[in-house]
Short mmCIF file of C-alpha atoms in Angstrom, two decimals:
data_model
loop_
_atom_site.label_atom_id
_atom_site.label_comp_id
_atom_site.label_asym_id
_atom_site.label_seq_id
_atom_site.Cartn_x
_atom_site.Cartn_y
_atom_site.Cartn_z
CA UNK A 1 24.98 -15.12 11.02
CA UNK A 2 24.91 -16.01 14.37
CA UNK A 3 21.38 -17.39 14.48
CA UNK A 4 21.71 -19.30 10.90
CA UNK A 5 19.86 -22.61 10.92
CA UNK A 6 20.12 -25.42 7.97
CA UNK A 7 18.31 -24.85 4.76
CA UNK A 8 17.99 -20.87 5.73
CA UNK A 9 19.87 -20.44 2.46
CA UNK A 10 21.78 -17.21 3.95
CA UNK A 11 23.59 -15.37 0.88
CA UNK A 12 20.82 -16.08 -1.66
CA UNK A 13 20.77 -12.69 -2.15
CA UNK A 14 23.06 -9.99 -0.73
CA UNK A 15 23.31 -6.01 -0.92
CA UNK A 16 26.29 -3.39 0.13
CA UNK A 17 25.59 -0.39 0.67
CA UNK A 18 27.95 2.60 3.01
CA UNK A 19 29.46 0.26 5.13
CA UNK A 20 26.09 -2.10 5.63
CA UNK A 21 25.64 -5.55 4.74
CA UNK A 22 22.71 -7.45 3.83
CA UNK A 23 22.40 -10.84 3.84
CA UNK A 24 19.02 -12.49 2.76
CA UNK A 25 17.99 -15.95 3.90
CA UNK A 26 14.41 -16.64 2.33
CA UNK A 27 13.82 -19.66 4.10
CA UNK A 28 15.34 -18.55 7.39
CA UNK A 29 13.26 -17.56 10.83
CA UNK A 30 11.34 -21.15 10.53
CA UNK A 31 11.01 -20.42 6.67
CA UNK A 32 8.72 -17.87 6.81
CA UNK A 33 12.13 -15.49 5.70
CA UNK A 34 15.11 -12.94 7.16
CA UNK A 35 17.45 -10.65 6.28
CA UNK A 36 20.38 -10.33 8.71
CA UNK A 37 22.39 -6.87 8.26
CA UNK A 38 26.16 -6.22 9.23
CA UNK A 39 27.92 -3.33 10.14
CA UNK A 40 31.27 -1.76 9.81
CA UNK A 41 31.81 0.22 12.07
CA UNK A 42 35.17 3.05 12.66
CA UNK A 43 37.65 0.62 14.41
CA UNK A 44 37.20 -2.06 10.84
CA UNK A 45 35.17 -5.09 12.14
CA UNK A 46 32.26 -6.51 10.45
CA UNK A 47 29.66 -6.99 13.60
CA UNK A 48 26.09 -9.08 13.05
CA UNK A 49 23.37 -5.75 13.45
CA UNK A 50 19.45 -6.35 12.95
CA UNK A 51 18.10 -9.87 11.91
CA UNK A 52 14.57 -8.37 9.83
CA UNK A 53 11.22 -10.20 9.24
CA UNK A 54 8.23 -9.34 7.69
CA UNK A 55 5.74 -8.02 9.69
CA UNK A 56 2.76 -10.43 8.49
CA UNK A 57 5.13 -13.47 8.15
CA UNK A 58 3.79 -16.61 6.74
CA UNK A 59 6.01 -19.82 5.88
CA UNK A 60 7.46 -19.95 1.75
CA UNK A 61 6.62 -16.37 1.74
CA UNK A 62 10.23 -16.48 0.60
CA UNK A 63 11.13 -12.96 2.15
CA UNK A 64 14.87 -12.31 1.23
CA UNK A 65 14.49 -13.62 -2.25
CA UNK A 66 15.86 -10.29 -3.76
CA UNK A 67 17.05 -7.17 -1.83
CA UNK A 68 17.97 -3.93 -2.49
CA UNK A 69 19.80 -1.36 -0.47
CA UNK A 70 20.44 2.23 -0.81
CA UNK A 71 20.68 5.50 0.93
CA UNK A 72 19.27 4.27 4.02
CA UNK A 73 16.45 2.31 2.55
CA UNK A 74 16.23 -1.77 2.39
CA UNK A 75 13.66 -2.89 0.14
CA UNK A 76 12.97 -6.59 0.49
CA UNK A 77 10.77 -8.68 -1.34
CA UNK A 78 8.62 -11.43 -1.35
CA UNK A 79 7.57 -13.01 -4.23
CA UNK A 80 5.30 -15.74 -2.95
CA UNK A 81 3.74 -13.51 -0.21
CA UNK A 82 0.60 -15.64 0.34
CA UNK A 83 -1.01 -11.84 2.92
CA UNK A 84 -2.54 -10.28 0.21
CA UNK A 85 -5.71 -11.05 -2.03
CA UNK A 86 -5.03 -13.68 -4.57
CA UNK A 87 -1.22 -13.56 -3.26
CA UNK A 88 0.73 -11.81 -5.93
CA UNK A 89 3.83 -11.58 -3.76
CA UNK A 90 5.10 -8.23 -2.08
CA UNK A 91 7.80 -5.78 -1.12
CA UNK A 92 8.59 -4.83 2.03
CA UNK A 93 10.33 -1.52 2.90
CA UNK A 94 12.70 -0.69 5.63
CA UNK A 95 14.07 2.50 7.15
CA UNK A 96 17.39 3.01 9.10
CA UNK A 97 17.04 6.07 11.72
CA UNK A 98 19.22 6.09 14.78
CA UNK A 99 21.48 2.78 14.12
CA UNK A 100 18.00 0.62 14.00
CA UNK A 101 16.18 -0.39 10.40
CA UNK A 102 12.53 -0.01 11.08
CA UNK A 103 9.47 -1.29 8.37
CA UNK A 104 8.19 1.90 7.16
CA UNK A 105 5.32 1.78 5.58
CA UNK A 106 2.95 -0.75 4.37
CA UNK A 107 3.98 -3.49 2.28
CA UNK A 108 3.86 -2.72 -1.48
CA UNK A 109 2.17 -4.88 -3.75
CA UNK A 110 0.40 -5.00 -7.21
CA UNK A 111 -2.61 -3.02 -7.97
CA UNK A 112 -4.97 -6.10 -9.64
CA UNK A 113 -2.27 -8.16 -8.50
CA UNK A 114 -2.92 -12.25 -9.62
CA UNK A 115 -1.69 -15.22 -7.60
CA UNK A 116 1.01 -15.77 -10.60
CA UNK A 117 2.25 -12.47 -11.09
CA UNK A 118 5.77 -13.43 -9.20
CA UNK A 119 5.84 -9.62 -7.97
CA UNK A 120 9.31 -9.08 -6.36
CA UNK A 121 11.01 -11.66 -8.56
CA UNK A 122 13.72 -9.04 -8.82
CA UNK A 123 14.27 -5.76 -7.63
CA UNK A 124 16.83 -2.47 -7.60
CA UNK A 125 17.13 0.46 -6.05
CA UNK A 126 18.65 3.76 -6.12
CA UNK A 127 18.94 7.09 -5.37
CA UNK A 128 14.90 6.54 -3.90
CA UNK A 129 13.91 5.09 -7.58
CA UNK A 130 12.58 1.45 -6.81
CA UNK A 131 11.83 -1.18 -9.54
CA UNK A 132 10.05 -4.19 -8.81
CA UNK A 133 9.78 -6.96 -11.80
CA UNK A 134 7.40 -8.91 -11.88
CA UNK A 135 7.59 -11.68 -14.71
CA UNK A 136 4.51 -13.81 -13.81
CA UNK A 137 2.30 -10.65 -14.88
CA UNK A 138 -0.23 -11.76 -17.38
CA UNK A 139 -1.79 -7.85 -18.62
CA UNK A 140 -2.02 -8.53 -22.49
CA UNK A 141 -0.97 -12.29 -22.51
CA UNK A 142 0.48 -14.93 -20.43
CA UNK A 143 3.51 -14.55 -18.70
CA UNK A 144 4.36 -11.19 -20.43
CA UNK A 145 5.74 -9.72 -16.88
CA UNK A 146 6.19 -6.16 -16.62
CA UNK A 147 8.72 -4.17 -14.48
CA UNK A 148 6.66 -1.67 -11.75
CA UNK A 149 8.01 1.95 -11.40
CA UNK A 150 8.09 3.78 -7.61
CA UNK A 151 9.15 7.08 -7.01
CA UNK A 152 10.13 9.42 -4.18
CA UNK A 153 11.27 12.74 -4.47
CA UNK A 154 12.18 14.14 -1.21
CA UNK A 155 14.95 12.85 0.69
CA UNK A 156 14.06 10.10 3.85
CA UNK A 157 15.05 11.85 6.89
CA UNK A 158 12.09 9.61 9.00
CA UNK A 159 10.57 6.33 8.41
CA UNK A 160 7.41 7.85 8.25
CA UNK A 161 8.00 9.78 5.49
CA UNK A 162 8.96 7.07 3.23
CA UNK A 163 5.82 6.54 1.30
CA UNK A 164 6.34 5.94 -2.37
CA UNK A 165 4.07 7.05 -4.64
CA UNK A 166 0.85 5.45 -5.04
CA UNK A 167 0.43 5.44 -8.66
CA UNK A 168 2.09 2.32 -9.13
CA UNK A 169 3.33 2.43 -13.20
CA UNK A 170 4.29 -0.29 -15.22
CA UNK A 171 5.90 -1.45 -17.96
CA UNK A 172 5.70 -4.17 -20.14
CA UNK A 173 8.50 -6.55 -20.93
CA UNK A 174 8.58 -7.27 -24.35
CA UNK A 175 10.65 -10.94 -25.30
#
């Protein structure tokens, strides 16, 4: 991208998704994190759109380490997110309404979330169905991880009304 820096590490992760690019750099923006998005638009050029933060930023947050795109909706996490209580790590969610990719909601994280549990170590989406692993999670022993389960069932029309369900359901990973 046009504002790529040494040691950004743009590409560590990437996502395609109906004709839009993503392109995370988790140590980009002074490494606090960014995901830079391209576009393809009628005429067959890629151009450079939106470069996105997080909106609580905070150096080896490592925001970009694993992105997801789908439908309209960029999910971006941050596995060493040191914002929240005893810094489990988080995922950020975007919108796209009118050409622009907004954050829409609140970042998600952990419910009894621990400083090890690595949550957004990995993450997928589709068709409004997000997964978030998390393998640092420690429920019944250490390290066991466990995949977390979000859900929306109407379609995203506004950013607003992206707010995945609250009951935040896991499952254990079993070696």
């Amino acid at each position: 991208p046009s504002n790529a820096a040494n040691d950004d590490f743009f590409g560590y992760d990437v996502a395609i998704d109906d004709g839009i690019i993503a392109g995370a750099s988790p140590f980009g923006n002074s490494d606090t994190g960014s995901v830079t998005l391209f576009n393809l638009p009628e005429n067959g050029t890629w151009t450079q759109g939106q470069t996105l933060t997080a909106s609580d930023a905070s150096a080896f947050d490592l925001f970009g380490y694993s992105i997801a795109l789908n439908e309209g909706v960029l999910a971006i996490s941050a596995p060493e997110d040191m914002n929240t209580p005893d810094s489990p790590g988080a995922v950020y969610l975007f919108a796209l309404q009118d050409s622009t990719w907004t954050q829409s909601q609140d970042k998600l994280v952990p419910v009894a979330g621990q400083i090890s549990d690595i949550f957004g170590y990995s993450i997928a989406l589709d068709n409004f169905i997000l997964l978030v692993g998390a393998p640092g999670t420690s429920n019944v022993g250490p390290f066991q991880g466990a995949v977390f389960f979000y859900t929306q069932a109407a379609v995203i029309a506004d950013p607003e009304e992206l707010d995945l369900d609250v009951d935040r359901k896991s499952t254990r990973l079993n070696s």
